[in-house]
């Protein structure tokens, strides 16, 4: 690779001069210089200086089968030689999206049998929003066009994704969202449950906020509810068991479509192929991306339930929507190989029966007791650690988010890549992690917590 002719300083200077990064303060970045990741293998990533880091984030919630898989590179190479690109517009198709769609219909919940492709989670959510609104137009109810989402939801960064999402900082910069999207409370018991309120009751109350929003707008005006089964970027917020069944009951009662965003939870993360299966949810659309290819190629798949798909077919007429790269043959070839590897290695079952429960126990037994930790929680291989100043009162350190950044910085210095979001550390490792890898991670995180605590005491 030609980058080897450049020093880290040179790469950082060129990066600062020419490369605008996502979700980045470019003034800060210029001062600090980017960390340049150059290669990776299995569960480890390496920077330009040769530092090895255990990747606790699977890239960005996506590299589920780990790094360095020759089989995926070979699948891409073979497909590029045979047919690098052809479109799937104008009654054309290519073989790999056809076969991938069949595979996805096999592993998806029973009521889901159709797939619409894009290149990112944001695009797939754009498709989902267009599709549910189009559905109600086809059903003769064009006024049923509002969507209910949740505060702190993350549904991507395009205008539709940002509008569906519930991140205040993003909405402020949007300065004018897609209309008719409202945001209700999130099912986050740690901060929002009332004193003495059980998890069960809190889950029902959070679900009730969905019903309240439907009633306020009028059921004949509400197209759909959208939610991440477990809120990811918002801080791995795992809803109480009572939440999803109640949300589903409410959606059915008022004939409101249920849209799941499984961009993070899809393809094994919660110990089933999809979190819809973990929580027993029957959804009308399921947005997926990321681990569909383990991040080796950009690809998203909007899984479309029978109710919407059959209306599209029965009513006919063109759905005026699609992307140049919808069903990209190379990305789909890579996805097929990725799903084959997940199956062959039994990674979903391993998360459900072995590493998921082991991860939960390890966080509980080795991290939860630390003075800085208010709560740990996990589902499958997806976890959160709440950083607090006072365990009993849940008081946070000020300024907000600073303690979690201190933990993260010490973690990275100790060979562990994990992320801070607000005052929460989040973990989403590759599904190839074993019990030994989990032990290694807990040891490094424990050390980072100790070192951060020493710093915070000095402040
Ligand atoms: N939905 C969900 C639930 C996501 O997590 C998207 C949609 C958008 O996908 P694309 O492929 O358009 O990025 C995501 C993406 C973070 C972080 O900081 C998370 C995401 C993206 C960027 C940063 O945790 N998730």
CSV table of C-alpha atoms and ligand atoms in Angstrom, one decimal:
chain,number,residue,atom,x,y,z
A,1,UNK,CA,0.0,0.0,0.0
A,2,UNK,CA,1.3,3.4,-0.9
A,3,UNK,CA,0.5,4.9,2.5
A,4,UNK,CA,3.7,3.2,3.8
A,5,UNK,CA,5.7,5.9,2.1
A,6,UNK,CA,4.1,8.5,4.4
A,7,UNK,CA,5.0,9.2,8.0
A,8,UNK,CA,2.1,9.4,10.5
A,9,UNK,CA,2.7,13.2,10.7
A,10,UNK,CA,2.4,13.5,6.9
A,11,UNK,CA,-0.8,11.5,6.8
A,12,UNK,CA,-2.2,13.6,9.6
A,13,UNK,CA,-1.4,16.8,7.8
A,14,UNK,CA,-2.9,15.7,4.5
A,15,UNK,CA,-5.9,14.4,6.4
A,16,UNK,CA,-6.4,17.7,8.2
A,17,UNK,CA,-5.9,19.6,4.9
A,18,UNK,CA,-8.4,17.6,2.8
A,19,UNK,CA,-10.6,15.2,4.7
A,20,UNK,CA,-13.8,16.2,6.5
A,21,UNK,CA,-14.7,13.5,8.9
A,22,UNK,CA,-18.2,12.4,10.1
A,23,UNK,CA,-19.4,13.7,13.5
A,24,UNK,CA,-16.1,15.6,14.2
A,25,UNK,CA,-15.1,19.0,15.5
A,26,UNK,CA,-12.5,19.8,12.9
A,27,UNK,CA,-10.8,22.4,15.0
A,28,UNK,CA,-10.2,19.8,17.7
A,29,UNK,CA,-9.1,17.2,15.1
A,30,UNK,CA,-6.6,19.6,13.6
A,31,UNK,CA,-5.0,20.1,17.0
A,32,UNK,CA,-4.9,16.4,18.0
A,33,UNK,CA,-4.3,14.7,14.6
A,34,UNK,CA,-6.2,11.6,13.6
A,35,UNK,CA,-5.3,8.2,14.9
A,36,UNK,CA,-4.6,6.3,11.7
A,37,UNK,CA,-5.7,2.6,11.7
A,38,UNK,CA,-3.8,0.7,9.1
A,39,UNK,CA,-4.6,-3.0,9.5
A,40,UNK,CA,-6.5,-5.5,11.5
A,41,UNK,CA,-6.8,-9.1,12.2
A,42,UNK,CA,-9.3,-11.3,14.1
A,43,UNK,CA,-10.4,-9.2,17.1
A,44,UNK,CA,-7.5,-6.7,16.9
A,45,UNK,CA,-6.9,-3.4,15.1
A,46,UNK,CA,-3.5,-1.8,14.6
A,47,UNK,CA,-2.6,1.8,14.1
A,48,UNK,CA,0.2,3.3,12.0
A,49,UNK,CA,2.6,3.1,14.9
A,50,UNK,CA,2.0,-0.6,15.4
A,51,UNK,CA,-0.1,-0.2,18.5
A,52,UNK,CA,-2.5,-3.2,19.0
A,53,UNK,CA,-6.0,-2.5,20.2
A,54,UNK,CA,-8.7,-5.0,21.2
A,55,UNK,CA,-11.7,-3.7,19.2
A,56,UNK,CA,-14.6,-3.4,21.6
A,57,UNK,CA,-16.8,-1.7,19.0
A,58,UNK,CA,-16.5,-4.1,16.0
A,59,UNK,CA,-15.4,-1.1,13.9
A,60,UNK,CA,-18.6,0.8,14.4
A,61,UNK,CA,-21.1,-2.0,15.4
A,62,UNK,CA,-20.4,-3.9,12.2
A,63,UNK,CA,-17.4,-6.2,11.9
A,64,UNK,CA,-19.3,-9.2,13.4
A,65,UNK,CA,-17.1,-11.9,12.0
A,66,UNK,CA,-13.8,-10.1,12.9
A,67,UNK,CA,-11.1,-8.8,10.6
A,68,UNK,CA,-8.8,-10.5,8.1
A,69,UNK,CA,-11.3,-12.9,6.5
A,70,UNK,CA,-9.8,-13.9,3.2
A,71,UNK,CA,-13.0,-15.6,2.1
A,72,UNK,CA,-14.8,-12.2,1.9
A,73,UNK,CA,-11.9,-10.7,-0.1
A,74,UNK,CA,-12.1,-13.6,-2.5
A,75,UNK,CA,-15.8,-13.4,-2.9
A,76,UNK,CA,-15.5,-9.7,-3.8
A,77,UNK,CA,-12.6,-10.4,-6.2
A,78,UNK,CA,-14.4,-13.2,-8.0
A,79,UNK,CA,-17.6,-11.1,-8.3
A,80,UNK,CA,-15.7,-8.0,-9.5
A,81,UNK,CA,-14.0,-10.1,-12.3
A,82,UNK,CA,-17.3,-11.7,-13.4
A,83,UNK,CA,-19.6,-8.7,-13.1
A,84,UNK,CA,-18.5,-5.7,-11.0
A,85,UNK,CA,-21.8,-3.8,-11.5
A,86,UNK,CA,-25.1,-3.9,-13.1
A,87,UNK,CA,-28.2,-2.1,-12.0
A,88,UNK,CA,-31.4,-3.6,-10.8
A,89,UNK,CA,-33.7,-1.1,-12.3
A,90,UNK,CA,-35.8,-1.5,-15.5
A,91,UNK,CA,-36.8,-5.2,-14.9
A,92,UNK,CA,-33.1,-6.3,-14.6
A,93,UNK,CA,-31.5,-8.3,-11.8
A,94,UNK,CA,-28.1,-9.9,-11.1
A,95,UNK,CA,-27.6,-13.2,-9.4
A,96,UNK,CA,-26.1,-12.2,-6.0
A,97,UNK,CA,-28.9,-9.9,-4.8
A,98,UNK,CA,-31.4,-12.6,-5.9
A,99,UNK,CA,-29.7,-15.3,-3.8
A,100,UNK,CA,-29.1,-12.9,-0.9
A,101,UNK,CA,-32.8,-12.0,-0.8
A,102,UNK,CA,-33.7,-15.7,-0.6
A,103,UNK,CA,-31.3,-16.2,2.3
A,104,UNK,CA,-32.5,-13.1,4.1
A,105,UNK,CA,-36.1,-14.3,3.8
A,106,UNK,CA,-35.1,-17.6,5.3
A,107,UNK,CA,-33.4,-16.1,8.4
A,108,UNK,CA,-35.8,-13.2,8.9
A,109,UNK,CA,-39.0,-13.4,11.0
A,110,UNK,CA,-41.7,-15.4,9.3
A,111,UNK,CA,-43.8,-12.5,8.1
A,112,UNK,CA,-40.8,-11.0,6.2
A,113,UNK,CA,-40.1,-12.2,2.7
A,114,UNK,CA,-39.0,-9.2,0.6
A,115,UNK,CA,-35.8,-7.0,0.6
A,116,UNK,CA,-35.0,-3.5,-0.7
A,117,UNK,CA,-31.3,-2.8,-0.9
A,118,UNK,CA,-29.2,0.4,-0.4
A,119,UNK,CA,-25.7,1.1,0.7
A,120,UNK,CA,-26.2,2.4,4.3
A,121,UNK,CA,-28.5,2.3,7.2
A,122,UNK,CA,-29.5,5.9,6.6
A,123,UNK,CA,-30.5,5.2,3.0
A,124,UNK,CA,-32.5,2.1,4.2
A,125,UNK,CA,-34.4,4.3,6.7
A,126,UNK,CA,-35.1,6.8,4.0
A,127,UNK,CA,-36.6,3.9,2.0
A,128,UNK,CA,-38.5,2.7,5.0
A,129,UNK,CA,-40.1,6.1,5.5
A,130,UNK,CA,-41.0,6.5,1.8
A,131,UNK,CA,-42.4,3.0,1.8
A,132,UNK,CA,-44.7,3.3,4.8
A,133,UNK,CA,-46.1,6.6,3.5
A,134,UNK,CA,-46.5,5.1,0.0
A,135,UNK,CA,-48.3,2.1,1.6
A,136,UNK,CA,-50.9,4.3,3.2
A,137,UNK,CA,-51.4,6.2,0.0
A,138,UNK,CA,-52.0,2.9,-1.9
A,139,UNK,CA,-54.4,1.9,0.9
A,140,UNK,CA,-56.4,5.1,0.2
A,141,UNK,CA,-55.4,6.8,3.4
A,142,UNK,CA,-52.9,9.5,2.4
A,143,UNK,CA,-53.5,11.4,5.6
A,144,UNK,CA,-52.1,8.5,7.6
A,145,UNK,CA,-48.5,9.9,7.3
A,146,UNK,CA,-47.1,10.7,10.7
A,147,UNK,CA,-44.4,8.6,12.3
A,148,UNK,CA,-43.7,8.3,16.0
A,149,UNK,CA,-40.1,7.8,17.1
A,150,UNK,CA,-38.3,8.3,20.4
A,151,UNK,CA,-36.0,10.8,21.9
A,152,UNK,CA,-32.3,9.8,21.7
A,153,UNK,CA,-33.1,7.4,18.8
A,154,UNK,CA,-30.4,7.1,16.1
A,155,UNK,CA,-31.7,6.4,12.7
A,156,UNK,CA,-28.9,7.8,10.6
A,157,UNK,CA,-27.6,11.1,9.4
A,158,UNK,CA,-29.4,11.9,6.1
A,159,UNK,CA,-32.2,14.4,6.4
A,160,UNK,CA,-34.8,11.6,6.8
A,161,UNK,CA,-32.5,9.7,9.2
A,162,UNK,CA,-31.9,12.8,11.3
A,163,UNK,CA,-35.6,13.6,11.3
A,164,UNK,CA,-36.6,10.1,12.4
A,165,UNK,CA,-33.8,10.2,15.0
A,166,UNK,CA,-34.2,11.9,18.3
A,167,UNK,CA,-30.8,13.5,18.8
A,168,UNK,CA,-31.2,17.2,19.8
A,169,UNK,CA,-27.8,18.2,18.7
A,170,UNK,CA,-28.5,16.8,15.2
A,171,UNK,CA,-32.0,18.4,15.0
A,172,UNK,CA,-30.5,21.8,15.9
A,173,UNK,CA,-28.1,21.7,12.9
A,174,UNK,CA,-30.9,20.3,10.6
A,175,UNK,CA,-32.8,23.5,11.2
A,176,UNK,CA,-36.0,22.1,9.7
A,177,UNK,CA,-36.8,18.4,9.8
A,178,UNK,CA,-39.0,16.3,7.7
A,179,UNK,CA,-42.5,17.2,8.9
A,180,UNK,CA,-44.9,14.9,10.8
A,181,UNK,CA,-42.4,13.0,12.9
A,182,UNK,CA,-42.8,13.2,16.7
A,183,UNK,CA,-40.6,11.8,19.4
A,184,UNK,CA,-41.8,10.2,22.6
A,185,UNK,CA,-39.9,9.0,25.7
A,186,UNK,CA,-37.3,6.3,25.5
A,187,UNK,CA,-37.5,3.1,27.6
A,188,UNK,CA,-34.4,3.9,29.7
A,189,UNK,CA,-35.2,2.8,33.3
A,190,UNK,CA,-31.8,3.8,34.8
A,191,UNK,CA,-32.6,7.5,34.4
A,192,UNK,CA,-36.3,7.7,33.8
A,193,UNK,CA,-38.0,5.2,36.1
A,194,UNK,CA,-39.7,6.9,39.1
A,195,UNK,CA,-38.6,6.1,42.6
A,196,UNK,CA,-40.0,2.7,43.5
A,197,UNK,CA,-41.3,2.1,40.0
A,198,UNK,CA,-40.6,-1.5,38.9
A,199,UNK,CA,-39.0,-2.2,35.6
A,200,UNK,CA,-42.2,-3.8,34.4
A,201,UNK,CA,-44.3,-0.8,35.2
A,202,UNK,CA,-41.7,1.5,33.8
A,203,UNK,CA,-41.8,-0.5,30.5
A,204,UNK,CA,-45.6,-0.1,30.3
A,205,UNK,CA,-45.4,3.6,31.0
A,206,UNK,CA,-42.8,4.1,28.3
A,207,UNK,CA,-45.0,2.2,25.9
A,208,UNK,CA,-48.0,4.2,27.0
A,209,UNK,CA,-46.2,7.3,25.7
A,210,UNK,CA,-46.6,5.8,22.2
A,211,UNK,CA,-50.3,5.4,22.7
A,212,UNK,CA,-50.6,8.9,24.0
A,213,UNK,CA,-48.9,10.2,20.9
A,214,UNK,CA,-51.3,8.2,18.6
A,215,UNK,CA,-54.3,9.5,20.4
A,216,UNK,CA,-53.1,13.1,20.3
A,217,UNK,CA,-52.6,13.0,16.6
A,218,UNK,CA,-55.6,10.7,15.9
A,219,UNK,CA,-55.0,7.1,14.8
A,220,UNK,CA,-56.2,7.9,11.3
A,221,UNK,CA,-53.2,10.3,11.0
A,222,UNK,CA,-50.4,7.9,12.2
A,223,UNK,CA,-48.6,5.8,9.7
A,224,UNK,CA,-46.0,4.0,11.9
A,225,UNK,CA,-43.9,3.8,15.0
A,226,UNK,CA,-40.2,3.3,14.5
A,227,UNK,CA,-37.7,2.1,17.1
A,228,UNK,CA,-34.4,0.4,17.6
A,229,UNK,CA,-35.1,-2.9,19.6
A,230,UNK,CA,-32.2,-1.8,21.7
A,231,UNK,CA,-31.1,1.8,21.3
A,232,UNK,CA,-27.5,1.6,20.2
A,233,UNK,CA,-25.7,4.9,19.6
A,234,UNK,CA,-28.1,6.4,22.2
A,235,UNK,CA,-26.3,4.3,24.9
A,236,UNK,CA,-27.2,0.6,24.6
A,237,UNK,CA,-30.6,1.2,26.3
A,238,UNK,CA,-32.2,-2.2,26.8
A,239,UNK,CA,-36.0,-1.9,27.3
A,240,UNK,CA,-37.8,-3.8,30.1
A,241,UNK,CA,-39.4,-7.1,29.0
A,242,UNK,CA,-42.8,-5.4,29.2
A,243,UNK,CA,-42.1,-2.7,26.7
A,244,UNK,CA,-42.1,-4.3,23.2
A,245,UNK,CA,-45.1,-6.6,23.6
A,246,UNK,CA,-47.1,-3.5,24.8
A,247,UNK,CA,-45.8,-1.3,21.9
A,248,UNK,CA,-46.8,-4.1,19.5
A,249,UNK,CA,-50.3,-4.4,21.1
A,250,UNK,CA,-50.8,-0.6,20.8
A,251,UNK,CA,-49.7,-0.5,17.2
A,252,UNK,CA,-52.1,-3.3,16.3
A,253,UNK,CA,-54.9,-1.7,18.2
A,254,UNK,CA,-54.6,1.6,16.2
A,255,UNK,CA,-53.5,0.0,12.9
A,256,UNK,CA,-50.2,1.7,13.1
A,257,UNK,CA,-47.3,0.0,11.2
A,258,UNK,CA,-44.3,-1.1,13.3
A,259,UNK,CA,-40.9,-0.3,11.9
A,260,UNK,CA,-37.8,-1.8,13.5
A,261,UNK,CA,-34.3,-0.3,13.0
A,262,UNK,CA,-32.0,-3.3,13.4
A,263,UNK,CA,-28.9,-1.6,11.8
A,264,UNK,CA,-27.0,-2.4,15.0
A,265,UNK,CA,-29.0,-5.4,16.4
A,266,UNK,CA,-29.3,-7.4,13.1
A,267,UNK,CA,-27.2,-10.4,12.2
A,268,UNK,CA,-26.6,-12.0,15.5
A,269,UNK,CA,-25.7,-9.3,18.0
A,270,UNK,CA,-28.5,-10.1,20.5
A,271,UNK,CA,-28.2,-13.9,20.1
A,272,UNK,CA,-30.7,-14.4,17.4
A,273,UNK,CA,-30.4,-13.4,13.7
A,274,UNK,CA,-32.6,-10.4,14.5
A,275,UNK,CA,-33.6,-8.7,17.8
A,276,UNK,CA,-37.2,-9.0,16.5
A,277,UNK,CA,-36.8,-12.7,17.3
A,278,UNK,CA,-35.1,-12.0,20.7
A,279,UNK,CA,-38.1,-9.8,21.7
A,280,UNK,CA,-40.8,-11.6,19.8
A,281,UNK,CA,-41.8,-8.6,17.7
A,282,UNK,CA,-43.6,-8.9,14.4
A,283,UNK,CA,-42.5,-5.8,12.4
A,284,UNK,CA,-43.7,-4.4,9.0
A,285,UNK,CA,-40.2,-3.2,8.1
A,286,UNK,CA,-36.8,-4.1,9.5
A,287,UNK,CA,-33.9,-1.8,8.6
A,288,UNK,CA,-30.5,-3.6,8.5
A,289,UNK,CA,-27.0,-2.8,7.3
A,290,UNK,CA,-23.6,-2.9,9.0
A,291,UNK,CA,-23.1,-6.6,10.0
A,292,UNK,CA,-24.9,-7.8,6.9
A,293,UNK,CA,-21.4,-7.7,5.3
A,294,UNK,CA,-19.6,-7.4,8.6
A,295,UNK,CA,-18.7,-4.0,7.3
A,296,UNK,CA,-16.5,-5.4,4.5
A,297,UNK,CA,-18.7,-3.7,1.9
A,298,UNK,CA,-21.3,-0.9,2.3
A,299,UNK,CA,-24.7,-2.6,2.0
A,300,UNK,CA,-28.1,-2.2,3.6
A,301,UNK,CA,-31.2,-4.3,3.3
A,302,UNK,CA,-34.6,-3.1,4.3
A,303,UNK,CA,-36.6,-6.2,5.1
A,304,UNK,CA,-40.2,-5.7,4.2
A,305,UNK,CA,-43.1,-7.5,5.8
A,306,UNK,CA,-45.8,-9.3,3.8
A,307,UNK,CA,-48.5,-6.7,4.6
A,308,UNK,CA,-46.6,-3.9,2.8
A,309,UNK,CA,-45.2,-6.1,0.1
A,310,UNK,CA,-48.5,-7.6,-0.9
A,311,UNK,CA,-50.1,-4.2,-1.2
A,312,UNK,CA,-47.2,-3.1,-3.4
A,313,UNK,CA,-47.8,-6.0,-5.7
A,314,UNK,CA,-51.6,-6.0,-5.6
A,315,UNK,CA,-52.1,-2.3,-6.2
A,316,UNK,CA,-49.3,-2.1,-8.7
A,317,UNK,CA,-47.9,1.2,-9.9
A,318,UNK,CA,-44.2,2.2,-9.7
A,319,UNK,CA,-42.6,3.0,-6.4
A,320,UNK,CA,-40.6,5.9,-7.5
A,321,UNK,CA,-37.5,5.3,-5.4
A,322,UNK,CA,-34.2,3.5,-5.6
A,323,UNK,CA,-30.4,3.9,-5.7
A,324,UNK,CA,-27.8,3.3,-8.3
A,325,UNK,CA,-26.2,0.8,-5.9
A,326,UNK,CA,-29.4,-1.0,-4.8
A,327,UNK,CA,-28.5,-4.7,-4.9
A,328,UNK,CA,-24.9,-4.0,-5.8
A,329,UNK,CA,-23.5,-7.4,-7.0
A,330,UNK,CA,-20.2,-7.2,-5.2
A,331,UNK,CA,-21.6,-6.1,-1.9
A,332,UNK,CA,-24.3,-8.8,-2.1
A,333,UNK,CA,-21.6,-11.5,-2.9
A,334,UNK,CA,-19.7,-10.4,0.2
A,335,UNK,CA,-22.9,-10.5,2.3
A,336,UNK,CA,-23.7,-14.0,1.1
A,337,UNK,CA,-20.2,-15.2,2.2
A,338,UNK,CA,-20.5,-13.3,5.5
A,339,UNK,CA,-23.8,-15.0,6.4
A,340,UNK,CA,-22.4,-18.4,5.4
A,341,UNK,CA,-19.5,-17.8,7.8
A,342,UNK,CA,-21.8,-16.7,10.6
A,343,UNK,CA,-23.8,-19.9,10.1
A,344,UNK,CA,-20.8,-22.2,9.6
A,345,UNK,CA,-19.2,-21.0,12.8
A,346,UNK,CA,-22.4,-21.0,14.7
A,347,UNK,CA,-21.8,-17.4,15.9
A,348,UNK,CA,-25.4,-16.6,16.6
A,349,UNK,CA,-25.9,-19.7,18.8
A,350,UNK,CA,-22.6,-19.0,20.5
A,351,UNK,CA,-23.7,-15.5,21.4
A,352,UNK,CA,-27.1,-16.8,22.7
A,353,UNK,CA,-25.8,-19.8,24.7
A,354,UNK,CA,-22.2,-19.0,25.6
A,355,UNK,CA,-20.5,-15.7,25.1
A,356,UNK,CA,-23.6,-13.5,25.6
A,357,UNK,CA,-24.3,-15.0,29.1
A,358,UNK,CA,-20.6,-15.1,29.9
A,359,UNK,CA,-20.3,-11.4,28.9
A,360,UNK,CA,-23.2,-10.5,31.1
A,361,UNK,CA,-21.7,-12.3,34.1
A,362,UNK,CA,-18.3,-10.8,33.5
A,363,UNK,CA,-19.6,-7.3,33.4
A,364,UNK,CA,-21.7,-7.9,36.5
A,365,UNK,CA,-19.0,-9.6,38.5
A,366,UNK,CA,-15.9,-7.7,37.5
A,367,UNK,CA,-17.1,-4.2,36.4
A,368,UNK,CA,-20.4,-3.4,38.2
A,369,UNK,CA,-18.8,-3.2,41.6
A,370,UNK,CA,-16.3,-0.4,40.7
A,371,UNK,CA,-16.9,2.9,42.5
A,372,UNK,CA,-17.3,4.7,39.1
A,373,UNK,CA,-19.9,2.4,37.8
A,374,UNK,CA,-23.6,3.1,38.4
A,375,UNK,CA,-25.0,0.2,36.4
A,376,UNK,CA,-23.9,-2.4,33.8
A,377,UNK,CA,-26.3,-4.0,31.4
A,378,UNK,CA,-26.0,-6.2,28.3
A,379,UNK,CA,-27.9,-8.3,25.8
A,380,UNK,CA,-26.0,-10.7,23.7
A,381,UNK,CA,-22.7,-9.0,22.8
A,382,UNK,CA,-23.9,-5.5,23.3
A,383,UNK,CA,-23.2,-3.8,26.6
A,384,UNK,CA,-23.2,-0.5,28.5
A,385,UNK,CA,-21.4,0.8,31.6
A,386,UNK,CA,-22.9,3.9,33.3
A,387,UNK,CA,-20.2,6.1,34.8
A,388,UNK,CA,-21.3,8.0,37.9
A,389,UNK,CA,-19.8,10.1,40.7
A,390,UNK,CA,-22.1,8.5,43.2
A,391,UNK,CA,-23.5,5.0,42.9
A,392,UNK,CA,-26.4,5.5,45.3
A,393,UNK,CA,-27.7,8.9,44.0
A,394,UNK,CA,-26.6,8.3,40.3
A,395,UNK,CA,-25.0,11.7,40.4
A,396,UNK,CA,-22.8,12.3,37.3
A,397,UNK,CA,-19.4,14.0,37.0
A,398,UNK,CA,-19.3,17.5,35.5
A,399,UNK,CA,-18.9,18.6,32.8
A,400,UNK,CA,-21.3,16.0,31.4
A,401,UNK,CA,-19.5,13.2,29.5
A,402,UNK,CA,-16.0,14.1,30.7
A,403,UNK,CA,-15.6,11.1,33.0
A,404,UNK,CA,-16.6,8.7,30.3
A,405,UNK,CA,-14.0,10.3,28.0
A,406,UNK,CA,-11.4,9.9,30.7
A,407,UNK,CA,-12.3,6.1,30.9
A,408,UNK,CA,-12.1,5.8,27.2
A,409,UNK,CA,-8.8,7.5,26.9
A,410,UNK,CA,-7.3,5.2,29.5
A,411,UNK,CA,-8.9,2.2,27.9
A,412,UNK,CA,-7.3,3.1,24.6
A,413,UNK,CA,-3.9,3.7,26.2
A,414,UNK,CA,-4.3,0.2,27.7
A,415,UNK,CA,-5.0,-1.6,24.5
A,416,UNK,CA,-8.8,-1.5,24.5
A,417,UNK,CA,-10.9,0.4,22.0
A,418,UNK,CA,-14.3,1.3,23.4
A,419,UNK,CA,-16.6,4.2,23.0
A,420,UNK,CA,-18.1,6.8,25.3
A,421,UNK,CA,-21.5,8.2,24.6
A,422,UNK,CA,-22.6,10.9,27.1
A,423,UNK,CA,-21.8,9.3,30.5
A,424,UNK,CA,-22.1,5.8,29.2
A,425,UNK,CA,-19.3,3.4,27.9
A,426,UNK,CA,-20.6,1.2,25.2
A,427,UNK,CA,-19.4,-2.2,23.9
A,428,UNK,CA,-20.3,-4.0,20.8
A,429,UNK,CA,-17.5,-6.5,20.0
A,430,UNK,CA,-17.2,-8.8,17.1
A,431,UNK,CA,-19.2,-12.0,17.6
A,432,UNK,CA,-15.9,-14.0,17.3
A,433,UNK,CA,-15.0,-13.0,20.9
A,434,UNK,CA,-14.4,-16.0,23.1
A,435,UNK,CA,-14.5,-16.2,26.9
A,436,UNK,CA,-10.8,-15.4,26.9
A,437,UNK,CA,-11.3,-12.3,24.8
A,438,UNK,CA,-14.1,-11.2,27.2
A,439,UNK,CA,-11.7,-11.8,30.2
A,440,UNK,CA,-9.0,-9.7,28.4
A,441,UNK,CA,-11.5,-6.9,27.8
A,442,UNK,CA,-12.8,-6.8,31.4
A,443,UNK,CA,-9.2,-6.7,32.7
A,444,UNK,CA,-8.4,-3.7,30.5
A,445,UNK,CA,-11.6,-1.9,31.2
A,446,UNK,CA,-11.1,-2.5,35.0
A,447,UNK,CA,-7.7,-0.9,34.7
A,448,UNK,CA,-9.0,2.0,32.7
A,449,UNK,CA,-11.7,2.6,35.4
A,450,UNK,CA,-9.0,2.6,38.2
A,451,UNK,CA,-6.8,5.1,36.3
A,452,UNK,CA,-9.7,7.4,35.4
A,453,UNK,CA,-10.8,7.3,39.0
A,454,UNK,CA,-7.4,8.4,40.2
A,455,UNK,CA,-7.5,11.3,37.7
A,456,UNK,CA,-11.0,12.3,38.7
A,457,UNK,CA,-10.0,12.4,42.3
A,458,UNK,CA,-7.2,14.8,41.6
A,459,UNK,CA,-9.5,17.2,39.8
B,1,LIG,N1,-29.9,3.1,12.3
B,1,LIG,C1,-29.2,2.8,13.4
B,1,LIG,C2,-29.9,2.1,14.5
B,1,LIG,C3,-27.8,3.0,13.5
B,1,LIG,O1,-27.1,2.7,14.5
B,1,LIG,C4,-28.0,4.0,11.3
B,1,LIG,C5,-29.3,3.7,11.3
B,1,LIG,C6,-27.4,4.7,10.1
B,1,LIG,O2,-26.6,3.8,9.3
B,1,LIG,P1,-25.4,4.4,8.4
B,1,LIG,O3,-24.9,3.2,7.7
B,1,LIG,O4,-26.1,5.4,7.5
B,1,LIG,O5,-24.4,5.1,9.2
B,1,LIG,C7,-27.2,3.6,12.3
B,1,LIG,C8,-25.7,3.9,12.3
B,1,LIG,C9,-22.1,5.7,17.0
B,1,LIG,C10,-22.6,5.6,15.5
B,1,LIG,O6,-21.5,6.7,17.3
B,1,LIG,C11,-23.6,4.7,15.2
B,1,LIG,C12,-24.0,4.7,13.9
B,1,LIG,C13,-23.4,5.5,12.9
B,1,LIG,C14,-22.4,6.3,13.3
B,1,LIG,C15,-21.9,6.4,14.6
B,1,LIG,O7,-22.4,4.8,17.8
B,1,LIG,N2,-25.0,3.9,13.6
